[in-house]
Tab-separated table of C-alpha atoms (C1' of nucleotides) in Angstrom:
chain	number	residue	atom	x	y	z
A	1229	MET	CA	28.116	8.849	17.779
A	1230	ALA	CA	26.123	11.664	16.162
A	1231	THR	CA	26.019	10.044	12.752
A	1232	GLY	CA	25.476	6.709	14.461
A	1233	THR	CA	22.250	7.917	15.983
A	1234	ARG	CA	21.076	9.320	12.671
A	1235	ASP	CA	21.532	5.972	11.007
A	1236	ARG	CA	19.901	4.143	13.895
A	1237	ILE	CA	16.890	6.414	13.480
A	1238	ILE	CA	16.728	5.595	9.786
A	1239	ASP	CA	17.025	1.867	10.459
A	1240	ALA	CA	14.305	1.966	13.082
A	1241	ALA	CA	12.033	4.076	10.914
A	1242	LEU	CA	12.513	1.830	7.904
A	1243	ALA	CA	11.284	-1.204	9.804
A	1244	LEU	CA	8.385	0.642	11.431
A	1245	PHE	CA	7.258	2.365	8.247
A	1246	ALA	CA	7.316	-0.861	6.258
A	1247	GLU	CA	5.218	-2.566	8.879
A	1248	ARG	CA	2.680	0.076	9.840
A	1249	GLY	CA	2.913	2.834	7.257
A	1250	VAL	CA	4.496	6.257	7.522
A	1251	ALA	CA	1.436	8.159	8.714
A	1252	ALA	CA	0.713	5.661	11.475
A	1253	VAL	CA	4.150	5.798	13.107
A	1254	PRO	CA	4.598	8.713	15.542
A	1255	VAL	CA	7.993	10.261	16.050
A	1256	THR	CA	7.884	9.092	19.639
A	1257	ALA	CA	7.780	5.472	18.436
A	1258	ILE	CA	10.773	6.080	16.197
A	1259	GLU	CA	12.684	7.568	19.095
A	1260	ALA	CA	11.883	4.602	21.278
A	1261	ALA	CA	12.912	2.103	18.602
A	1262	ALA	CA	16.155	4.003	18.043
A	1263	GLY	CA	17.040	3.807	21.736
A	1264	LEU	CA	16.115	7.384	22.555
A	1265	ALA	CA	13.615	8.497	25.180
A	1266	ALA	CA	10.129	8.514	23.676
A	1267	GLY	CA	8.700	11.980	23.665
A	1268	SER	CA	12.047	13.716	24.080
A	1269	GLY	CA	12.667	15.877	21.046
A	1270	ALA	CA	16.004	14.091	20.484
A	1271	PHE	CA	14.788	13.084	17.037
A	1272	TYR	CA	14.689	16.718	15.987
A	1273	ARG	CA	18.415	17.141	16.534
A	1274	HIS	CA	18.882	14.888	13.510
A	1275	PHE	CA	15.952	15.686	11.238
A	1276	ARG	CA	13.915	18.833	10.831
A	1277	ASN	CA	10.724	16.754	10.703
A	1278	LYS	CA	9.261	13.433	9.627
A	1279	THR	CA	9.125	14.377	5.956
A	1280	GLU	CA	12.852	15.044	5.898
A	1281	LEU	CA	13.444	11.667	7.488
A	1282	VAL	CA	11.415	9.937	4.760
A	1283	ASP	CA	13.460	11.715	2.099
A	1284	ALA	CA	16.768	10.759	3.687
A	1285	LEU	CA	15.604	7.185	4.167
A	1286	VAL	CA	14.535	6.823	0.561
A	1287	ASP	CA	17.788	8.386	-0.637
A	1288	ARG	CA	19.837	5.906	1.335
A	1289	GLU	CA	17.850	2.852	0.287
A	1290	LEU	CA	17.626	3.860	-3.350
A	1291	THR	CA	21.382	4.312	-3.465
A	1292	ARG	CA	21.875	0.919	-1.879
A	1293	ALA	CA	19.559	-0.680	-4.413
A	1294	ARG	CA	21.374	0.966	-7.311
A	1295	ASP	CA	24.787	-0.050	-6.040
A	1296	ARG	CA	23.806	-3.601	-5.304
A	1297	VAL	CA	26.107	-5.959	-7.138
A	1298	PRO	CA	24.098	-8.510	-9.068
A	1299	PRO	CA	25.000	-11.997	-7.859
A	1300	ALA	CA	27.463	-13.853	-10.043
A	1301	ARG	CA	25.815	-15.951	-12.681
A	1302	ASP	CA	26.660	-19.557	-13.272
A	1303	GLU	CA	26.595	-19.208	-17.014
A	1304	ALA	CA	27.471	-22.783	-17.687
A	1305	ASP	CA	24.607	-24.863	-16.378
A	1306	GLY	CA	21.645	-26.461	-18.047
A	1307	ASN	CA	19.234	-25.340	-20.702
A	1308	ALA	CA	17.648	-21.930	-21.084
A	1309	THR	CA	14.679	-22.787	-18.859
A	1310	GLU	CA	16.971	-23.830	-15.999
A	1311	VAL	CA	19.156	-20.743	-16.318
A	1312	LEU	CA	16.147	-18.429	-16.431
A	1313	THR	CA	14.538	-20.158	-13.458
A	1314	THR	CA	17.669	-19.547	-11.419
A	1315	ARG	CA	17.795	-15.908	-12.462
A	1316	LEU	CA	14.164	-15.354	-11.567
A	1317	ARG	CA	14.714	-16.796	-8.127
A	1318	GLY	CA	17.579	-14.366	-7.653
A	1319	ASP	CA	15.399	-11.491	-8.800
A	1320	LEU	CA	12.773	-12.507	-6.266
A	1321	ASP	CA	15.378	-12.294	-3.531
A	1322	PHE	CA	16.303	-8.841	-4.769
A	1323	LEU	CA	12.659	-7.802	-4.598
A	1324	ARG	CA	12.531	-9.043	-1.028
A	1325	GLU	CA	15.515	-6.843	-0.171
A	1326	LEU	CA	13.725	-3.934	-1.771
A	1327	GLY	CA	10.558	-4.805	0.147
A	1328	PRO	CA	10.568	-2.080	2.794
A	1329	LEU	CA	11.160	0.583	0.160
A	1330	ILE	CA	8.302	-0.750	-1.935
A	1331	HIS	CA	5.942	-0.693	1.021
A	1332	ILE	CA	6.903	2.894	1.765
A	1333	LEU	CA	6.275	3.802	-1.858
A	1334	VAL	CA	2.840	2.276	-1.540
A	1335	TRP	CA	2.058	4.272	1.553
A	1336	GLU	CA	3.488	7.555	0.329
A	1337	ARG	CA	1.908	7.541	-3.118
A	1338	GLY	CA	-0.291	10.602	-3.443
A	1339	ARG	CA	1.429	12.378	-0.591
A	1340	ASN	CA	4.852	12.304	-2.223
A	1341	PRO	CA	4.613	12.150	-6.023
A	1342	GLU	CA	8.245	12.921	-6.753
A	1343	LEU	CA	9.348	10.046	-4.535
A	1344	VAL	CA	7.152	7.759	-6.594
A	1345	GLU	CA	8.544	9.149	-9.814
A	1346	ARG	CA	12.115	8.624	-8.626
A	1347	LEU	CA	11.442	4.993	-7.840
A	1348	ARG	CA	9.666	4.489	-11.130
A	1349	SER	CA	12.415	5.965	-13.237
A	1350	THR	CA	15.278	4.502	-11.207
A	1351	VAL	CA	14.100	0.970	-10.596
A	1352	PHE	CA	11.134	0.251	-12.815
A	1353	GLU	CA	12.475	1.442	-16.145
A	1354	ALA	CA	15.877	-0.080	-15.509
A	1355	SER	CA	14.188	-3.390	-14.723
A	1356	ILE	CA	12.227	-3.350	-17.970
A	1357	GLU	CA	15.370	-2.571	-19.907
A	1358	SER	CA	17.552	-5.232	-18.337
A	1359	GLY	CA	14.658	-7.680	-18.352
A	1360	MET	CA	14.249	-7.156	-22.057
A	1361	ALA	CA	17.918	-7.886	-22.691
A	1362	GLU	CA	17.712	-10.949	-20.457
A	1363	VAL	CA	14.647	-12.383	-22.079
A	1364	LEU	CA	15.952	-11.770	-25.584
A	1365	SER	CA	19.211	-13.553	-24.909
A	1366	LEU	CA	17.783	-16.447	-22.909
A	1367	ALA	CA	14.339	-16.929	-24.430
A	1368	PRO	CA	14.282	-15.694	-28.010
A	1369	THR	CA	11.037	-17.500	-28.759
A	1370	GLN	CA	8.553	-16.302	-31.311
A	1371	ALA	CA	6.166	-14.846	-28.744
A	1372	VAL	CA	9.028	-12.951	-27.107
A	1373	GLN	CA	10.474	-11.637	-30.334
A	1374	GLU	CA	7.123	-10.309	-31.486
A	1375	ASP	CA	7.212	-7.733	-28.677
A	1376	PRO	CA	10.227	-8.080	-26.399
A	1377	GLU	CA	9.398	-4.975	-24.414
A	1378	ALA	CA	5.937	-6.299	-23.574
A	1379	ALA	CA	7.363	-9.718	-22.735
A	1380	ALA	CA	9.804	-8.060	-20.353
A	1381	GLN	CA	6.955	-6.216	-18.678
A	1382	VAL	CA	4.985	-9.430	-18.353
A	1383	MET	CA	7.981	-10.988	-16.661
A	1384	LEU	CA	8.504	-8.025	-14.334
A	1385	SER	CA	4.795	-7.713	-13.546
A	1386	ALA	CA	4.515	-11.385	-12.706
A	1387	MET	CA	7.496	-11.122	-10.373
A	1388	VAL	CA	6.160	-8.031	-8.643
A	1389	GLY	CA	2.667	-9.488	-8.417
A	1390	PHE	CA	3.928	-12.690	-6.880
A	1391	PHE	CA	6.169	-10.838	-4.465
A	1392	LEU	CA	3.373	-8.548	-3.304
A	1393	ALA	CA	0.911	-11.371	-2.833
A	1394	GLU	CA	3.541	-13.126	-0.760
A	1395	GLU	CA	4.093	-10.009	1.326
A	1396	TYR	CA	0.534	-8.871	1.824
A	1397	TYR	CA	-1.072	-12.183	2.437
A	1398	GLY	CA	0.830	-14.358	4.837
A	1399	ARG	CA	3.317	-16.348	2.790
A	1400	PRO	CA	2.597	-18.299	0.746
A	1401	ALA	CA	-0.539	-16.671	-0.642
A	1402	GLY	CA	-1.566	-19.611	-2.757
A	1403	PRO	CA	-0.593	-23.225	-3.213
A	1404	VAL	CA	2.404	-22.311	-5.374
A	1405	SER	CA	5.855	-21.873	-3.846
A	1406	ALA	CA	8.447	-19.426	-5.106
A	1407	ASP	CA	10.338	-22.286	-6.743
A	1408	ARG	CA	7.339	-23.576	-8.614
A	1409	PHE	CA	6.425	-20.072	-9.615
A	1410	ALA	CA	9.851	-19.215	-11.022
A	1411	ARG	CA	9.974	-22.486	-12.916
A	1412	ALA	CA	6.519	-21.990	-14.449
A	1413	LEU	CA	7.297	-18.434	-15.500
A	1414	ALA	CA	10.602	-19.502	-17.035
A	1415	ALA	CA	8.911	-22.380	-18.854
A	1416	LEU	CA	6.310	-20.062	-20.357
A	1417	LEU	CA	8.956	-17.623	-21.532
A	1418	THR	CA	11.172	-20.259	-23.088
A	1419	SER	CA	8.588	-22.569	-24.651
A	1420	GLU	CA	9.339	-22.515	-28.373
A	1421	PRO	CA	6.711	-23.221	-31.009
B	564	MET	CA	-32.890	8.984	4.518
B	565	ALA	CA	-31.143	7.322	7.435
B	566	THR	CA	-29.826	4.424	5.391
B	567	GLY	CA	-29.140	6.836	2.545
B	568	THR	CA	-26.704	8.787	4.687
B	569	ARG	CA	-25.016	5.621	5.842
B	570	ASP	CA	-24.369	4.589	2.258
B	571	ARG	CA	-23.218	8.069	1.313
B	572	ILE	CA	-20.717	7.903	4.146
B	573	ILE	CA	-19.431	4.566	2.861
B	574	ASP	CA	-19.168	5.895	-0.694
B	575	ALA	CA	-17.291	8.981	0.424
B	576	ALA	CA	-14.981	6.993	2.679
B	577	LEU	CA	-14.223	4.456	-0.042
B	578	ALA	CA	-12.968	7.151	-2.379
B	579	LEU	CA	-10.997	8.981	0.308
B	580	PHE	CA	-9.433	5.834	1.770
B	581	ALA	CA	-8.367	4.567	-1.636
B	582	GLU	CA	-6.725	7.885	-2.388
B	583	ARG	CA	-5.068	8.826	0.898
B	584	GLY	CA	-5.160	5.774	3.099
B	585	VAL	CA	-7.376	4.966	6.050
B	586	ALA	CA	-5.177	6.410	8.766
B	587	ALA	CA	-4.706	9.706	6.946
B	588	VAL	CA	-8.409	10.487	6.519
B	589	PRO	CA	-10.023	12.127	9.546
B	590	VAL	CA	-13.655	11.549	10.310
B	591	THR	CA	-14.268	15.239	9.721
B	592	ALA	CA	-13.180	14.854	6.084
B	593	ILE	CA	-15.543	11.918	5.637
B	594	GLU	CA	-18.387	13.972	7.031
B	595	ALA	CA	-17.641	16.826	4.663
B	596	ALA	CA	-17.422	14.514	1.653
B	597	ALA	CA	-20.715	12.893	2.620
B	598	GLY	CA	-22.466	16.269	2.747
B	599	LEU	CA	-22.491	16.551	6.521
B	600	ALA	CA	-21.032	19.388	8.529
B	601	ALA	CA	-17.345	18.723	9.162
B	602	GLY	CA	-16.668	18.371	12.841
B	603	SER	CA	-20.253	17.674	13.766
B	604	GLY	CA	-20.481	14.236	15.262
B	605	ALA	CA	-23.134	13.275	12.708
B	606	PHE	CA	-20.887	10.441	11.554
B	607	TYR	CA	-21.209	8.767	14.942
B	608	ARG	CA	-24.973	8.376	14.551
B	609	HIS	CA	-24.194	5.814	11.830
B	610	PHE	CA	-20.985	4.145	12.961
B	611	ARG	CA	-19.542	3.615	16.381
B	612	ASN	CA	-16.101	4.602	15.101
B	613	LYS	CA	-13.801	4.524	12.083
B	614	THR	CA	-12.913	0.868	12.525
B	615	GLU	CA	-16.548	-0.142	12.305
B	616	LEU	CA	-16.883	1.901	9.135
B	617	VAL	CA	-13.945	0.077	7.558
B	618	ASP	CA	-15.523	-3.272	8.395
B	619	ALA	CA	-18.884	-2.292	6.936
B	620	LEU	CA	-17.237	-0.865	3.844
B	621	VAL	CA	-15.226	-3.992	3.200
B	622	ASP	CA	-18.287	-6.165	3.758
B	623	ARG	CA	-20.261	-4.235	1.190
B	624	GLU	CA	-17.524	-4.161	-1.447
B	625	LEU	CA	-16.570	-7.790	-0.998
B	626	THR	CA	-20.185	-8.810	-1.474
B	627	ARG	CA	-20.392	-6.691	-4.605
B	628	ALA	CA	-17.248	-8.265	-5.989
B	629	ARG	CA	-18.534	-11.762	-5.302
B	630	ASP	CA	-21.895	-11.060	-6.889
B	631	ARG	CA	-20.472	-9.366	-9.947
B	632	VAL	CA	-21.717	-11.098	-13.083
B	633	PRO	CA	-18.830	-11.946	-15.361
B	634	PRO	CA	-19.307	-10.195	-18.711
B	635	ALA	CA	-20.716	-12.387	-21.461
B	636	ARG	CA	-18.038	-14.065	-23.501
B	637	ASP	CA	-18.017	-13.982	-27.269
B	638	GLU	CA	-17.072	-17.601	-27.567
B	639	ALA	CA	-17.031	-17.623	-31.314
B	640	ASP	CA	-14.242	-15.324	-32.391
B	641	GLY	CA	-10.681	-15.922	-33.512
B	642	ASN	CA	-7.973	-18.243	-32.292
B	643	ALA	CA	-7.034	-19.040	-28.702
B	644	THR	CA	-4.599	-16.124	-28.419
B	645	GLU	CA	-7.252	-13.631	-29.471
B	646	VAL	CA	-9.868	-15.054	-27.145
B	647	LEU	CA	-7.469	-15.067	-24.211
B	648	THR	CA	-6.336	-11.518	-24.960
B	649	THR	CA	-9.938	-10.338	-24.796
B	650	ARG	CA	-10.517	-12.164	-21.536
B	651	LEU	CA	-7.425	-10.701	-19.963
B	652	ARG	CA	-8.485	-7.209	-20.906
B	653	GLY	CA	-11.810	-7.892	-19.225
B	654	ASP	CA	-10.054	-9.162	-16.135
B	655	LEU	CA	-7.987	-5.991	-16.023
B	656	ASP	CA	-11.182	-3.958	-16.013
B	657	PHE	CA	-12.454	-6.093	-13.148
B	658	LEU	CA	-9.252	-5.406	-11.236
B	659	ARG	CA	-9.770	-1.694	-11.807
B	660	GLU	CA	-13.263	-1.978	-10.306
B	661	LEU	CA	-11.743	-3.780	-7.351
B	662	GLY	CA	-9.044	-1.099	-7.096
B	663	PRO	CA	-10.308	0.839	-4.074
B	664	LEU	CA	-10.742	-2.361	-2.094
B	665	ILE	CA	-7.236	-3.476	-2.986
B	666	HIS	CA	-5.756	-0.174	-1.882
B	667	ILE	CA	-7.578	-0.408	1.417
B	668	LEU	CA	-6.284	-3.924	1.890
B	669	VAL	CA	-2.797	-2.615	1.312
B	670	TRP	CA	-3.220	0.095	3.890
B	671	GLU	CA	-4.939	-2.035	6.492
B	672	ARG	CA	-2.611	-5.002	6.334
B	673	GLY	CA	-1.027	-5.509	9.729
B	674	ARG	CA	-3.735	-3.523	11.470
B	675	ASN	CA	-6.504	-5.809	10.280
B	676	PRO	CA	-5.267	-9.345	9.577
B	677	GLU	CA	-8.649	-11.016	9.328
B	678	LEU	CA	-9.716	-8.518	6.669
B	679	VAL	CA	-6.666	-9.536	4.667
B	680	GLU	CA	-7.435	-13.193	5.145
B	681	ARG	CA	-11.014	-12.707	3.982
B	682	LEU	CA	-9.869	-11.038	0.788
B	683	ARG	CA	-7.264	-13.727	0.192
B	684	SER	CA	-9.641	-16.616	0.606
B	685	THR	CA	-12.570	-14.930	-1.170
B	686	VAL	CA	-10.896	-13.337	-4.169
B	687	PHE	CA	-7.384	-14.705	-4.512
B	688	GLU	CA	-8.073	-18.417	-4.249
B	689	ALA	CA	-11.167	-18.165	-6.438
B	690	SER	CA	-9.090	-16.347	-9.046
B	691	ILE	CA	-6.429	-19.034	-9.077
B	692	GLU	CA	-9.068	-21.698	-9.438
B	693	SER	CA	-11.005	-20.060	-12.258
B	694	GLY	CA	-7.769	-18.950	-13.904
B	695	MET	CA	-6.558	-22.537	-13.917
B	696	ALA	CA	-9.740	-23.701	-15.631
B	697	GLU	CA	-9.480	-20.868	-18.119
B	698	VAL	CA	-5.891	-21.483	-19.020
B	699	LEU	CA	-6.373	-25.220	-19.334
B	700	SER	CA	-9.267	-24.835	-21.741
B	701	LEU	CA	-7.821	-22.017	-23.804
B	702	ALA	CA	-4.092	-22.652	-23.667
B	703	PRO	CA	-3.396	-26.336	-23.080
B	704	THR	CA	0.234	-25.979	-24.126
B	705	GLN	CA	2.977	-28.171	-22.799
B	706	ALA	CA	4.299	-25.545	-20.393
B	707	VAL	CA	0.808	-24.992	-19.006
B	708	GLN	CA	-0.024	-28.662	-18.665
B	709	GLU	CA	3.158	-29.392	-16.768
B	710	ASP	CA	1.869	-27.288	-13.850
B	711	PRO	CA	-1.495	-25.645	-14.535
B	712	GLU	CA	-1.816	-24.250	-11.045
B	713	ALA	CA	1.509	-22.469	-11.300
B	714	ALA	CA	0.656	-21.198	-14.776
B	715	ALA	CA	-2.583	-19.776	-13.402
B	716	GLN	CA	-0.670	-18.035	-10.649
B	717	VAL	CA	1.766	-16.611	-13.173
B	718	MET	CA	-1.183	-15.256	-15.109
B	719	LEU	CA	-2.848	-13.810	-12.037
B	720	SER	CA	0.408	-12.365	-10.682
B	721	ALA	CA	1.203	-10.696	-13.978
B	722	MET	CA	-2.248	-9.138	-14.087
B	723	VAL	CA	-2.033	-7.895	-10.518
B	724	GLY	CA	1.515	-6.636	-10.988
B	725	PHE	CA	0.591	-4.729	-14.105
B	726	PHE	CA	-2.499	-3.280	-12.509
B	727	LEU	CA	-0.620	-2.121	-9.425
B	728	ALA	CA	2.186	-0.546	-11.430
B	729	GLU	CA	-0.452	1.279	-13.429
B	730	GLU	CA	-2.125	2.487	-10.251
B	731	TYR	CA	0.861	3.406	-8.190
B	732	TYR	CA	2.943	5.065	-10.826
B	733	GLY	CA	1.000	7.469	-12.991
B	734	ARG	CA	-0.403	5.445	-15.835
B	735	PRO	CA	1.137	4.069	-17.881
B	736	ALA	CA	4.098	2.996	-15.757
B	737	GLY	CA	6.196	1.828	-18.681
B	738	PRO	CA	6.096	1.987	-22.434
B	739	VAL	CA	3.617	-0.878	-22.653
B	740	SER	CA	-0.128	-0.202	-22.836
B	741	ALA	CA	-2.777	-2.473	-21.363
B	742	ASP	CA	-3.578	-3.789	-24.823
B	743	ARG	CA	0.000	-4.678	-25.625
B	744	PHE	CA	0.382	-6.226	-22.218
B	745	ALA	CA	-2.687	-8.444	-22.486
B	746	ARG	CA	-1.660	-9.547	-25.948
B	747	ALA	CA	1.878	-10.414	-24.888
B	748	LEU	CA	0.689	-12.375	-21.869
B	749	ALA	CA	-1.849	-14.270	-23.962
B	750	ALA	CA	0.788	-15.021	-26.596
B	751	LEU	CA	3.159	-16.426	-23.979
B	752	LEU	CA	0.455	-18.630	-22.507
B	753	THR	CA	-0.732	-19.991	-25.842
B	754	SER	CA	2.547	-20.444	-27.697
B	755	GLU	CA	2.744	-24.153	-28.412
B	756	PRO	CA	6.017	-26.020	-28.878
C	1057	DG	C1'	-30.719	12.990	12.291
C	1058	DT	C1'	-28.045	16.885	12.154
C	1059	DC	C1'	-26.305	20.763	14.180
C	1060	DT	C1'	-22.937	23.779	17.656
C	1061	DA	C1'	-19.909	23.346	21.109
C	1062	DT	C1'	-16.676	21.078	23.747
C	1063	DA	C1'	-13.957	17.630	26.506
C	1064	DT	C1'	-10.044	14.766	25.694
C	1065	DT	C1'	-6.342	12.452	23.874
C	1066	DC	C1'	-2.406	12.256	21.030
C	1067	DG	C1'	1.207	13.543	17.940
C	1068	DG	C1'	4.432	17.262	16.235
C	1069	DA	C1'	7.576	20.334	17.555
C	1070	DT	C1'	10.313	23.649	20.695
C	1071	DA	C1'	12.832	25.565	25.085
C	1072	DG	C1'	16.202	25.161	28.139
C	1073	DA	C1'	18.831	22.330	31.728
C	1074	DC	C1'	22.506	19.002	31.858
D	138	DG	C1'	23.329	15.194	22.007
D	139	DT	C1'	19.977	13.789	25.081
D	140	DC	C1'	17.047	14.724	28.609
D	141	DT	C1'	12.448	16.894	31.118
D	142	DA	C1'	8.848	19.772	30.460
D	143	DT	C1'	5.696	22.002	27.732
D	144	DC	C1'	2.976	24.342	23.952
D	145	DC	C1'	0.110	23.859	20.067
D	146	DG	C1'	-2.739	21.923	16.681
D	147	DA	C1'	-5.422	18.252	15.021
D	148	DA	C1'	-8.377	14.307	15.497
D	149	DT	C1'	-11.653	11.311	18.212
D	150	DA	C1'	-15.684	11.235	20.390
D	151	DT	C1'	-19.577	13.061	23.286
D	152	DA	C1'	-23.392	16.370	25.138
D	153	DG	C1'	-27.321	18.617	24.390
D	154	DA	C1'	-30.175	21.965	21.556
D	155	DC	C1'	-33.073	21.924	17.457
DNA sequence: GTCTATATTCGGATAGAC
DNA sequence: GTCTATCCGAATATAGAC
């Protein structure tokens, strides 16, 4: 049950941090959400302090993100635009899974630079790289081939921007649904002169 | 000098909030940064409390953003891709000016829903609308014409995503500079089948 | 309007019983 | 491992002199 409590604390903290921010969540609130008595020091039997909890939490979630199996691709359907649209929708779902971690990054930036750097090098650079391969194989248009790396970053940036707008404003932020958005982005990437 | 101090407090708070987050900045630090004695209650002669300061600050910055004169356009140079590239670089500079306000939005979300809604309806919707007009006049390609609203949101999302990556990771986040990014996005939007 | 000083509340963290 | 009780430091906010 010892390890069980530790994980329950991490789960509770993840939800609270994503919602309110790390600094704004007192340890007492974490204890309460984890089923411990608020104000008892029970938390401190599992973590030296709040900082150590954040580190452990990020470790766990980053590992989960890395080990996530990409969903199987239906390679055999439709034209390039359709295939890319489907992939982009899947990527948006992945971003949503990553959401809490992203929010914590946002709140911890400045206070925890090496956390930020880990996320950047682990997730961001890998996304650019795989995005570049994806876009080159599915949308080898002239605009893409001129600078595939930049095209991949446009794709990634658009996805992240849309996701964040959806998260920070009540969803949907604008008149465009996730479906329409993915389709428009795919169409732009695959439109051949 | 009374109003002068009030504005100095807002200036100081804007910088501190953008850097560390609202919750993490004590009133004493704002006083110090505004040239008042830290720990003196001098702050409270100008604002009832920190919440009221945040409201006043957002009011001021939102008004500034609304009243900002868009930089004059050199209408007469180059092809559509070049013109759009230049515009996008200008928009990125505008986003950088808006940066502190965006960071505060990010930190206050959840604690201050009507602030978020004001920013969404004031800035976000206006950006979609003007972006749609822009993209239709400069890049009336087939992909854009099929769903101009979605294309505008792709453009806006990509800009915001790039800007945030630049801000939250040390700049530049990836191997792609702002110039390369703007050019690639413009090329994608204007590439005609 | 700004200062010194202070009352108060709250969050972080520890001690020791069970 | 979790509880009750408690200490300490930091942050909000006020009182009253200048």
